[in-house]
Coordinates of C-alpha atoms in Angstrom, one line a residue:
M1 CA -27.4 251.6 270.6
Y2 CA -31.3 250.6 269.9
R3 CA -30.8 246.9 270.5
T4 CA -28.9 244.3 272.0
H5 CA -30.4 241.1 270.2
N6 CA -34.1 241.7 268.2
C7 CA -37.4 240.4 269.5
G8 CA -37.5 237.0 268.6
E9 CA -34.0 235.4 269.5
L10 CA -33.6 235.0 272.7
C11 CA -34.2 231.9 274.9
K12 CA -33.7 229.7 278.1
K13 CA -29.9 229.7 277.4
D14 CA -29.6 233.6 277.7
I15 CA -30.9 233.7 281.2
G16 CA -29.2 235.7 283.6
K17 CA -28.3 238.9 280.7
E18 CA -28.6 242.5 279.8
V19 CA -30.1 243.3 277.0
I20 CA -31.5 246.2 274.9
L21 CA -34.7 245.2 272.7
S22 CA -36.0 247.6 270.6
G23 CA -40.2 247.4 268.9
W24 CA -43.7 248.6 268.4
I25 CA -45.5 247.8 271.7
Q26 CA -48.1 244.6 270.8
N27 CA -50.3 244.5 273.5
I28 CA -50.5 245.1 277.3
R29 CA -51.8 243.6 280.2
D30 CA -52.1 245.2 283.8
L31 CA -52.1 243.7 286.9
G32 CA -51.9 246.3 289.2
S33 CA -48.9 245.7 290.7
L34 CA -47.3 244.3 287.8
F35 CA -47.5 244.8 283.8
F36 CA -46.7 243.1 281.3
I37 CA -45.6 244.0 277.6
D38 CA -45.5 241.9 274.4
I39 CA -43.3 243.5 272.3
R40 CA -42.5 242.9 268.6
D41 CA -40.5 243.6 265.8
Y42 CA -39.6 242.3 262.2
F43 CA -38.4 239.3 263.7
G44 CA -40.4 238.4 266.5
I45 CA -41.8 238.8 270.2
T46 CA -40.7 239.5 273.4
Q47 CA -42.9 239.7 276.6
L48 CA -41.5 242.8 278.7
I49 CA -42.5 242.4 283.1
F50 CA -42.1 245.4 285.0
T51 CA -43.1 246.7 288.2
K52 CA -45.8 249.8 288.5
K53 CA -42.8 252.1 290.0
K54 CA -41.5 251.8 286.6
K55 CA -43.9 252.4 284.2
N56 CA -44.1 255.6 284.9
I57 CA -44.7 257.1 281.3
F58 CA -48.2 257.0 279.0
L59 CA -47.6 253.8 276.8
E60 CA -50.2 252.1 274.1
K61 CA -50.3 249.7 270.7
E62 CA -48.2 250.5 268.7
F63 CA -45.8 252.6 270.5
L64 CA -41.9 252.1 269.7
I65 CA -39.9 251.7 272.6
K66 CA -36.4 251.0 274.1
I67 CA -35.5 248.9 277.1
K68 CA -33.4 248.0 278.7
G69 CA -33.2 244.3 281.7
K70 CA -32.3 241.3 282.2
V71 CA -33.2 237.8 280.9
I72 CA -35.2 235.2 283.3
E73 CA -37.2 232.9 282.8
R74 CA -41.1 232.5 282.3
L75 CA -42.9 231.9 284.4
S76 CA -45.6 231.2 282.5
K77 CA -44.4 229.3 279.1
N78 CA -45.6 230.1 275.8
Y79 CA -44.4 227.2 273.9
K80 CA -45.5 228.1 270.3
I81 CA -43.2 231.3 269.8
P82 CA -39.4 230.7 270.2
T83 CA -39.2 233.6 273.0
G84 CA -42.0 231.8 275.1
E85 CA -40.1 230.4 278.1
I86 CA -38.4 233.8 279.5
E87 CA -38.9 236.7 279.7
I88 CA -37.4 240.8 280.7
L89 CA -36.9 241.7 283.6
V90 CA -37.2 245.9 283.0
F91 CA -35.0 247.9 284.1
S92 CA -35.5 251.6 282.5
I93 CA -37.7 252.4 279.5
E94 CA -38.1 255.3 277.1
I95 CA -39.6 255.9 274.2
L96 CA -38.6 256.2 270.7
N97 CA -41.7 257.1 269.0
S98 CA -45.6 257.2 270.2
S99 CA -48.3 256.5 267.6
I100 CA -51.6 257.3 266.9
S101 CA -55.0 254.5 267.5
I102 CA -54.5 252.5 264.8
P103 CA -57.4 251.5 262.4
F104 CA -57.0 248.3 262.8
S105 CA -55.0 245.6 264.9
I106 CA -51.7 244.0 263.9
E107 CA -52.7 240.4 264.6
N108 CA -52.2 237.4 262.5
E109 CA -55.6 237.3 261.8
K110 CA -56.6 240.6 260.3
D111 CA -59.6 242.7 261.6
G112 CA -59.6 245.7 259.3
T113 CA -61.3 245.3 256.0
E114 CA -59.5 245.3 252.8
K115 CA -59.9 248.7 251.9
V116 CA -58.8 250.3 255.0
R117 CA -55.5 247.7 254.9
M118 CA -54.7 248.9 251.6
M119 CA -54.8 253.0 252.9
Y120 CA -53.0 251.9 255.9
R121 CA -50.1 248.8 253.7
Y122 CA -47.2 250.6 256.3
L123 CA -48.9 249.1 258.8
D124 CA -50.8 245.7 257.3
I125 CA -46.5 244.8 256.6
R126 CA -46.2 244.7 260.0
R127 CA -48.9 241.5 260.3
N128 CA -47.1 238.7 260.2
T129 CA -49.1 237.8 257.4
I130 CA -48.1 240.1 255.1
K131 CA -44.7 240.4 256.7
N132 CA -43.9 236.3 255.6
N133 CA -45.5 236.4 252.5
L134 CA -42.9 239.5 251.3
I135 CA -40.0 236.8 252.9
I136 CA -41.8 234.0 251.0
R137 CA -41.3 236.4 247.2
H138 CA -37.1 237.2 247.9
D139 CA -37.2 233.3 248.5
L140 CA -38.9 232.5 246.1
T141 CA -36.6 235.1 243.6
L142 CA -33.6 235.0 245.3
E143 CA -33.9 230.9 244.2
I144 CA -35.2 231.7 240.4
R145 CA -32.2 233.8 240.3
N146 CA -29.5 231.6 241.5
F147 CA -30.8 229.1 239.3
L148 CA -31.0 229.9 236.4
S149 CA -27.8 231.7 236.9
R150 CA -26.1 228.5 237.3
N151 CA -27.8 227.2 233.7
G152 CA -25.9 230.0 231.6
F153 CA -28.6 232.7 231.3
L154 CA -27.4 236.4 232.1
E155 CA -29.8 238.5 233.8
I156 CA -30.4 242.3 231.6
E157 CA -32.3 244.8 232.3
T158 CA -34.2 245.9 229.4
P159 CA -36.0 249.4 229.0
I160 CA -39.5 250.7 230.5
L161 CA -40.6 253.2 227.9
T162 CA -40.6 252.0 224.5
N163 CA -42.3 252.8 221.5
Y164 CA -46.6 252.4 221.7
T165 CA -48.2 249.3 218.9
S166 CA -51.5 248.8 218.2
E167 CA -50.9 245.2 218.8
G168 CA -51.4 243.7 222.9
A169 CA -53.2 245.0 225.6
R170 CA -54.1 248.2 226.0
S171 CA -50.8 250.0 227.3
F172 CA -50.5 253.5 229.1
V173 CA -48.6 256.3 228.2
V174 CA -46.5 258.6 228.5
P175 CA -46.1 262.3 227.6
S176 CA -42.6 263.7 226.6
R177 CA -42.1 267.0 227.9
T178 CA -39.0 267.8 225.2
Q179 CA -40.4 265.9 222.3
I180 CA -43.6 267.6 221.8
G181 CA -46.6 266.1 221.0
K182 CA -45.1 262.3 221.2
F183 CA -45.3 259.4 224.1
Y184 CA -43.7 256.6 225.4
A185 CA -45.3 253.3 226.6
L186 CA -44.3 251.8 229.8
S187 CA -43.7 248.3 228.6
Q188 CA -46.2 245.3 228.4
S189 CA -43.3 243.1 228.4
P190 CA -39.5 242.6 227.3
Q191 CA -40.7 240.8 224.0
L192 CA -38.8 242.5 221.4
F193 CA -35.9 243.8 223.6
K194 CA -34.8 240.1 224.5
Q195 CA -35.8 238.8 221.3
L196 CA -33.0 241.6 220.1
L197 CA -30.5 240.4 222.8
M198 CA -30.8 236.8 221.1
I199 CA -30.1 239.2 217.4
G200 CA -26.9 240.5 219.4
G201 CA -25.3 237.3 220.0
I202 CA -26.8 236.4 223.6
D203 CA -27.1 232.9 224.4
K204 CA -30.1 232.7 227.4
Y205 CA -31.1 235.7 228.9
F206 CA -33.7 236.1 232.0
Q207 CA -35.2 239.9 233.8
I208 CA -37.5 239.7 237.0
V209 CA -39.2 242.8 235.3
K210 CA -42.2 245.6 236.6
C211 CA -44.7 244.9 232.9
F212 CA -47.4 247.4 232.9
R213 CA -51.3 247.0 230.9
D214 CA -53.8 249.5 231.0
E215 CA -56.3 246.9 232.0
D216 CA -59.7 245.8 234.3
P217 CA -57.1 244.5 237.7
R218 CA -59.1 241.2 239.3
S219 CA -57.6 238.9 241.9
D220 CA -55.2 237.3 240.0
R221 CA -54.1 240.5 237.8
Q222 CA -52.3 244.1 238.8
I223 CA -52.2 246.6 236.4
E224 CA -48.5 246.4 237.7
F225 CA -47.2 243.0 237.6
T226 CA -44.2 241.2 238.0
Q227 CA -42.7 239.0 234.9
I228 CA -40.1 236.0 235.1
D229 CA -38.9 236.7 231.7
C230 CA -36.7 233.9 229.9
E231 CA -35.4 233.6 226.3
M232 CA -33.3 230.9 224.5
S233 CA -31.5 230.8 221.6
F234 CA -30.5 227.8 219.0
V235 CA -33.6 225.7 220.8
E236 CA -36.4 224.1 219.8
K237 CA -40.1 223.8 221.4
N238 CA -39.3 220.2 223.8
D239 CA -36.3 222.2 224.5
I240 CA -37.2 224.8 226.5
L241 CA -40.4 222.3 228.0
I242 CA -37.7 220.3 228.7
F243 CA -35.7 223.1 230.9
F244 CA -38.7 225.2 231.9
E245 CA -40.4 221.4 233.7
N246 CA -37.4 221.1 235.5
F247 CA -37.1 224.7 236.4
I248 CA -40.9 224.6 238.2
K249 CA -39.6 221.1 240.3
H250 CA -37.3 222.8 241.2
L251 CA -39.1 225.2 243.0
F252 CA -41.9 223.6 243.9
N253 CA -39.1 221.1 246.0
K254 CA -37.5 223.7 247.0
I255 CA -40.0 226.3 248.2
K256 CA -42.3 224.4 249.7
N257 CA -40.8 220.1 249.5
I258 CA -43.2 219.3 246.6
Q259 CA -42.0 217.0 244.6
L260 CA -44.1 217.6 240.9
E261 CA -45.2 214.9 238.6
P262 CA -43.8 214.4 234.4
F263 CA -45.8 217.7 233.0
P264 CA -48.3 216.3 230.6
S265 CA -48.6 217.8 226.5
I266 CA -52.5 218.1 225.4
S267 CA -53.0 220.2 222.5
Y268 CA -55.2 223.7 222.8
T269 CA -58.0 221.3 220.2
N270 CA -57.7 218.9 222.7
A271 CA -57.9 221.1 226.2
I272 CA -61.3 222.5 224.3
K273 CA -62.9 219.3 223.8
M274 CA -62.0 217.0 226.5
Y275 CA -62.5 220.3 229.2
G276 CA -64.0 223.0 227.3
T277 CA -60.5 225.2 228.1
D278 CA -57.3 225.8 227.2
K279 CA -56.6 226.1 231.3
P280 CA -58.3 222.6 232.6
D281 CA -57.7 222.0 236.3
L282 CA -55.9 218.4 236.5
R283 CA -57.4 217.3 239.5
L284 CA -60.6 217.2 238.4
D285 CA -61.7 214.2 236.1
M286 CA -64.7 214.0 234.0
S287 CA -63.3 214.4 230.8
F288 CA -65.7 215.6 228.4
V289 CA -67.2 212.7 225.9
E290 CA -68.1 213.4 222.5
L291 CA -71.8 211.6 222.3
N292 CA -72.8 212.3 218.6
H293 CA -72.9 208.7 217.3
L294 CA -74.8 207.4 220.1
V295 CA -77.6 209.6 220.0
K296 CA -78.1 209.2 215.7
D297 CA -81.9 207.8 216.8
I298 CA -83.0 210.2 219.3
N299 CA -85.2 212.6 217.6
F300 CA -84.4 215.7 219.6
L301 CA -80.5 215.4 220.1
K302 CA -79.7 213.4 216.7
D303 CA -79.9 217.1 215.0
Q304 CA -77.6 218.6 217.2
E305 CA -74.5 220.0 216.5
L306 CA -72.8 219.1 219.3
V307 CA -73.8 216.1 222.6
I308 CA -71.2 215.7 225.2
G309 CA -71.5 214.2 228.2
I310 CA -69.4 213.8 231.7
K311 CA -70.0 211.5 234.4
V312 CA -69.3 212.0 238.3
K313 CA -68.9 208.7 240.8
E314 CA -70.6 208.1 243.8
F315 CA -72.4 211.7 244.1
V316 CA -73.8 212.0 247.2
H317 CA -76.9 214.7 248.0
V318 CA -77.6 214.5 244.3
N319 CA -81.0 216.0 244.6
D320 CA -80.1 219.0 246.4
F321 CA -77.5 219.5 243.9
L322 CA -79.7 219.8 240.6
I323 CA -82.7 221.4 242.0
K324 CA -80.2 224.4 242.5
L325 CA -78.6 223.7 238.7
K326 CA -82.7 224.2 237.3
K327 CA -82.5 227.2 238.4
V328 CA -79.4 228.7 236.8
E329 CA -78.9 226.9 233.6
N330 CA -81.2 226.6 230.6
K331 CA -83.1 223.6 229.1
N332 CA -80.2 222.2 226.7
F333 CA -79.2 219.2 229.1
L334 CA -79.9 215.9 230.8
W335 CA -79.0 214.0 233.7
I336 CA -79.0 210.2 234.6
H337 CA -78.7 209.0 238.0
I338 CA -78.2 205.4 238.3
Q339 CA -79.8 204.8 242.0
N340 CA -78.1 202.4 245.2
N341 CA -81.1 199.6 244.9
K342 CA -81.5 196.0 243.9
E343 CA -85.1 197.4 241.8
E344 CA -85.4 196.0 238.2
K345 CA -85.3 200.6 237.0
N346 CA -81.9 201.3 239.3
Y347 CA -82.1 204.7 237.3
I348 CA -83.9 208.0 237.5
S349 CA -84.1 210.4 234.2
S350 CA -84.6 214.3 233.8
N351 CA -86.3 213.3 231.0
Q352 CA -89.8 211.6 230.9
D353 CA -89.3 210.9 226.9
F354 CA -86.5 208.6 227.6
S355 CA -87.1 205.0 225.8
K356 CA -85.4 202.6 228.8
E357 CA -82.9 201.1 225.9
N358 CA -81.8 204.4 225.4
L359 CA -81.5 204.9 228.9
L360 CA -79.4 202.1 229.0
L361 CA -77.3 203.1 226.2
F362 CA -75.5 205.6 228.0
I363 CA -75.4 204.2 231.2
K364 CA -73.5 200.9 228.9
Y365 CA -71.6 204.0 227.3
F366 CA -69.9 205.3 230.0
K367 CA -69.9 201.7 232.2
A368 CA -71.7 203.9 234.7
S369 CA -71.9 201.7 238.0
P370 CA -74.9 202.8 241.2
G371 CA -74.2 206.0 242.3
D372 CA -72.6 207.6 239.2
L373 CA -74.6 210.7 237.6
L374 CA -74.1 211.4 233.8
F375 CA -74.2 215.7 232.7
I376 CA -75.7 215.2 229.1
Y377 CA -75.4 219.2 227.5
F378 CA -76.1 219.5 223.7
G379 CA -76.4 222.6 221.3
N380 CA -73.7 225.0 219.0
K381 CA -70.8 223.5 219.8
K382 CA -68.7 226.7 221.4
E383 CA -71.6 227.4 223.8
T384 CA -72.6 223.4 224.8
R385 CA -68.5 223.2 225.6
E386 CA -68.9 226.4 227.9
K387 CA -71.6 225.0 229.4
L388 CA -70.2 222.1 230.8
R389 CA -67.0 223.3 231.7
K390 CA -69.1 225.4 234.5
I391 CA -70.9 222.4 235.5
R392 CA -68.3 220.3 235.8
F393 CA -66.5 223.0 238.3
K394 CA -69.9 223.7 240.2
I395 CA -70.1 219.3 240.7
A396 CA -66.3 219.8 242.5
H397 CA -67.3 222.5 244.6
H398 CA -70.3 220.9 245.8
L399 CA -68.6 217.9 246.1
N400 CA -65.3 219.0 247.2
L401 CA -63.0 217.0 245.2
I402 CA -60.8 219.8 244.6
N403 CA -57.6 219.6 247.0
P404 CA -55.7 222.6 247.2
K405 CA -52.0 220.6 248.4
L406 CA -52.6 218.6 245.0
F407 CA -50.7 220.7 242.2
K408 CA -51.3 219.4 238.5
P409 CA -49.2 221.7 235.5
L410 CA -49.6 220.7 231.9
W411 CA -48.4 222.5 228.5
I412 CA -50.7 223.6 226.2
I413 CA -49.0 223.4 223.2
D414 CA -50.5 224.1 219.5
S415 CA -53.0 227.1 220.1
P416 CA -54.2 228.9 217.4
L417 CA -51.7 231.5 215.7
F418 CA -54.5 234.1 214.7
E419 CA -58.4 234.6 216.4
W420 CA -61.3 236.5 214.7
E421 CA -62.2 239.6 216.3
E422 CA -65.8 240.2 215.4
K423 CA -66.1 243.7 217.2
Y424 CA -63.8 244.8 214.5
K425 CA -64.3 242.0 211.7
R426 CA -60.2 241.0 211.7
Y427 CA -58.1 239.0 213.5
K428 CA -55.7 239.3 216.6
S429 CA -53.0 236.8 217.6
V430 CA -53.4 234.6 220.7
H431 CA -50.3 234.9 222.0
H432 CA -48.2 238.1 220.1
P433 CA -47.4 239.1 216.9
F434 CA -43.6 237.5 216.9
T435 CA -44.9 233.8 218.0
S436 CA -44.1 231.4 214.9
P437 CA -46.5 229.6 213.4
K438 CA -45.6 225.2 213.4
E439 CA -43.0 224.4 210.8
E440 CA -46.0 222.4 208.9
D441 CA -48.3 225.3 209.0
I442 CA -46.0 228.4 207.9
H443 CA -47.3 227.1 203.6
L444 CA -50.9 228.5 205.0
L445 CA -49.8 232.3 205.0
L446 CA -49.0 232.4 201.9
E447 CA -52.8 231.3 201.1
E448 CA -56.2 232.6 200.8
K449 CA -58.3 231.0 203.0
D450 CA -58.7 230.9 206.7
P451 CA -55.9 232.3 209.1
G452 CA -57.4 231.1 212.2
T453 CA -56.5 227.4 211.2
I454 CA -52.6 228.3 211.5
R455 CA -51.3 226.6 214.7
S456 CA -48.3 228.2 216.2
Q457 CA -45.3 227.0 218.4
S458 CA -46.7 228.3 221.4
F459 CA -46.6 226.8 225.1
D460 CA -48.5 227.6 228.1
L461 CA -48.0 226.3 231.4
I462 CA -51.1 225.6 233.6
I463 CA -51.5 224.5 237.0
N464 CA -54.8 223.8 238.6
G465 CA -56.5 225.3 235.9
I466 CA -54.5 229.1 236.5
E467 CA -52.2 230.1 234.0
I468 CA -48.8 230.3 235.2
G469 CA -46.1 230.6 232.1
S470 CA -46.7 231.7 228.1
G471 CA -44.0 231.0 226.1
S472 CA -43.5 229.8 222.2
I473 CA -40.9 229.6 219.4
R474 CA -40.0 233.4 218.1
I475 CA -39.9 234.4 214.0
H476 CA -36.6 234.2 213.1
N477 CA -37.3 235.2 209.4
K478 CA -37.9 238.5 207.6
N479 CA -40.7 237.2 205.3
V480 CA -42.7 235.0 207.8
Q481 CA -43.0 238.0 210.1
N482 CA -44.2 240.1 207.3
L483 CA -46.8 237.7 206.4
V484 CA -48.3 237.7 209.6
F485 CA -48.2 241.5 210.0
K486 CA -50.7 241.2 206.7
H487 CA -52.9 238.2 208.2
L488 CA -53.2 241.2 211.3
G489 CA -53.6 243.5 209.1
L490 CA -51.2 246.3 209.3
S491 CA -50.1 247.8 206.0
I492 CA -46.6 248.3 205.4
K493 CA -46.4 251.8 206.8
E494 CA -47.6 250.8 210.3
I495 CA -45.6 247.8 210.1
E496 CA -42.6 250.8 208.8
S497 CA -43.5 252.8 212.0
Q498 CA -44.4 250.8 214.6
F499 CA -41.5 247.6 213.8
G500 CA -39.4 248.9 211.3
F501 CA -36.1 248.7 213.5
F502 CA -37.0 244.6 214.4
I503 CA -38.1 243.9 210.6
K504 CA -34.6 245.6 210.1
A505 CA -33.3 243.4 213.1
L506 CA -34.2 239.7 211.1
E507 CA -31.9 241.1 208.1
Y508 CA -28.6 240.2 210.5
G509 CA -28.6 236.3 210.5
T510 CA -31.4 235.7 213.4
P511 CA -30.6 232.8 215.5
P512 CA -33.9 230.5 215.9
H513 CA -35.0 231.5 219.6
G514 CA -37.7 231.2 221.7
G515 CA -38.7 231.9 225.5
I516 CA -41.2 232.4 228.1
A517 CA -42.9 234.1 230.6
F518 CA -43.7 233.4 233.8
G519 CA -46.0 235.9 236.5
L520 CA -44.1 235.7 239.4
D521 CA -47.1 237.2 241.1
R522 CA -49.3 234.5 240.0
L523 CA -47.4 231.5 241.2
I524 CA -46.5 232.8 244.5
N525 CA -50.2 232.8 245.0
L526 CA -50.4 229.8 243.6
L527 CA -48.0 228.0 245.7
E528 CA -49.2 229.6 248.8
G529 CA -52.6 228.3 248.7
N530 CA -54.2 232.1 248.6
D531 CA -56.6 234.1 247.2
N532 CA -55.5 236.9 245.9
I533 CA -52.3 238.3 244.7
K534 CA -52.6 241.1 246.4
N535 CA -51.5 239.5 249.8
F536 CA -47.9 239.0 248.2
I537 CA -47.1 243.0 246.8
A538 CA -46.1 244.7 249.4
F539 CA -47.8 248.0 248.1
P540 CA -50.5 246.5 245.1
K541 CA -53.3 248.6 243.8
N542 CA -57.0 247.7 244.8
N543 CA -59.7 246.3 242.1
Y544 CA -60.0 249.9 240.1
G545 CA -56.2 250.1 239.7
K546 CA -55.9 253.1 242.7
D547 CA -53.6 252.6 245.0
L548 CA -55.7 254.6 248.5
M549 CA -52.4 254.9 250.3
I550 CA -50.5 257.6 248.3
N551 CA -54.4 258.1 246.3
A552 CA -52.9 257.4 242.4
P553 CA -53.9 258.7 239.8
S554 CA -54.5 261.9 240.9
F555 CA -55.1 265.3 238.9
L556 CA -52.7 267.4 237.8
K557 CA -51.9 271.1 238.3
D558 CA -52.8 273.4 235.2
E559 CA -48.9 274.3 235.6
K560 CA -47.8 271.0 235.0
L561 CA -49.8 270.1 232.6
N562 CA -48.7 273.4 230.4
K563 CA -45.3 271.7 231.3
L564 CA -46.4 268.5 228.6
H565 CA -48.1 270.8 226.6
F566 CA -51.8 270.3 227.1

């Protein structure tokens, strides 16, 4: 028998019991005639005490040991751990396995670099922080499965090895040994398969699925990631928004005991106008105000394509911030600070040429109060919104306005169906080619006008400026689908080659359907207030897509390549 109890369960009621424990040595303390050892397993830590006479073997940190002993009351109690009122008086010690010197300490606070910890990830998992993250991930996925199953969703696996298509992100390709010269692609998403399930009569589908994209990894993205993939038949956009708002509210309540407020919906166009991004962080106020109508009589502003501004309430240490900002920003902005004094001129401005009337015009329009700072940016539309978005973010950090314990979800709806790729001189899908246009915009597919004006029946869930989920109503009409492919520049031959099976399937009474996919790794990361999704993945890749522990990817020997006909 390796153990009668685990290292996290013994307490005062167990005093007097003879027990067997197995675990790793966390710490060793030599007090001369007495030795103390903290023994650790998955469940917790227990202190051992024994005399020098009993320690007749060499022990080091991370040795795996088995002990027999008696539970006694601990003199120096540690109320920070569940076992802190007892210790084990050891009768015998057996080494189950020794350990070489460890590359970093197995403590809650990490002391190894990320590179070293990823090389020895199996040791990193022994730390409570990583272990608990994996437990949280398990609890969340279990709750997801239970919630969706209770609501009529059927969990169905779809293929990982699929066909390569030219749309979407870059795919990982897998050579076929038996089909010489042919390749599979690792699935970027179960998109087509879940739509085929709807055509097959499945009413509601979900899958917690691995997806693969050959993209540059970041702190919030891995080349292989996990998706909560869902699809529903006979639904409209609002059906999906209502159900999955309740889904997310349920997860926040169940996992973190957080009650979320109702999710507002903002159109893509309005999000860009108000925040300069389609992923706004609603924890921050300071939405953009368009000012072109206000500056018609101001010479250097009246001919600008866009003039916009924000008001920052009660801006403290304004001079320090402005000095830093001037070092990195260009000349296309100005500011007005309303002073906290009773003088007639109770404001200062970055532009000395401004008349008093012009300054008061802005102050009155923004309803600014003493202590407020007005930022005004001007230039071409795209760059101006992007610049002010960055300034807004810098202000938020400078003033410590971002509350990490506050969660503000919203839906971004009605994104463009297409966007122009200047590099390739063609349009591409903003979401994917199977996203349905809005009903009132379908006629624009037939007209020789700018397809960039066509809006989609899409919806993205943004929480605190992070995209957590993305979905849409799908195209269920063959003719509409072919028109979308045409606008993407696909020839009839390419459509048949890559999507012929799907176009054929649309001819067999395809129901109206739609769905959404959530990034599981990002969702956990957000829930736990962390800044790196790698902390919630058992064996992640680094920021270059490498697994430092197993040294993947690696080269193949010529013999293996020959078998694959390379």
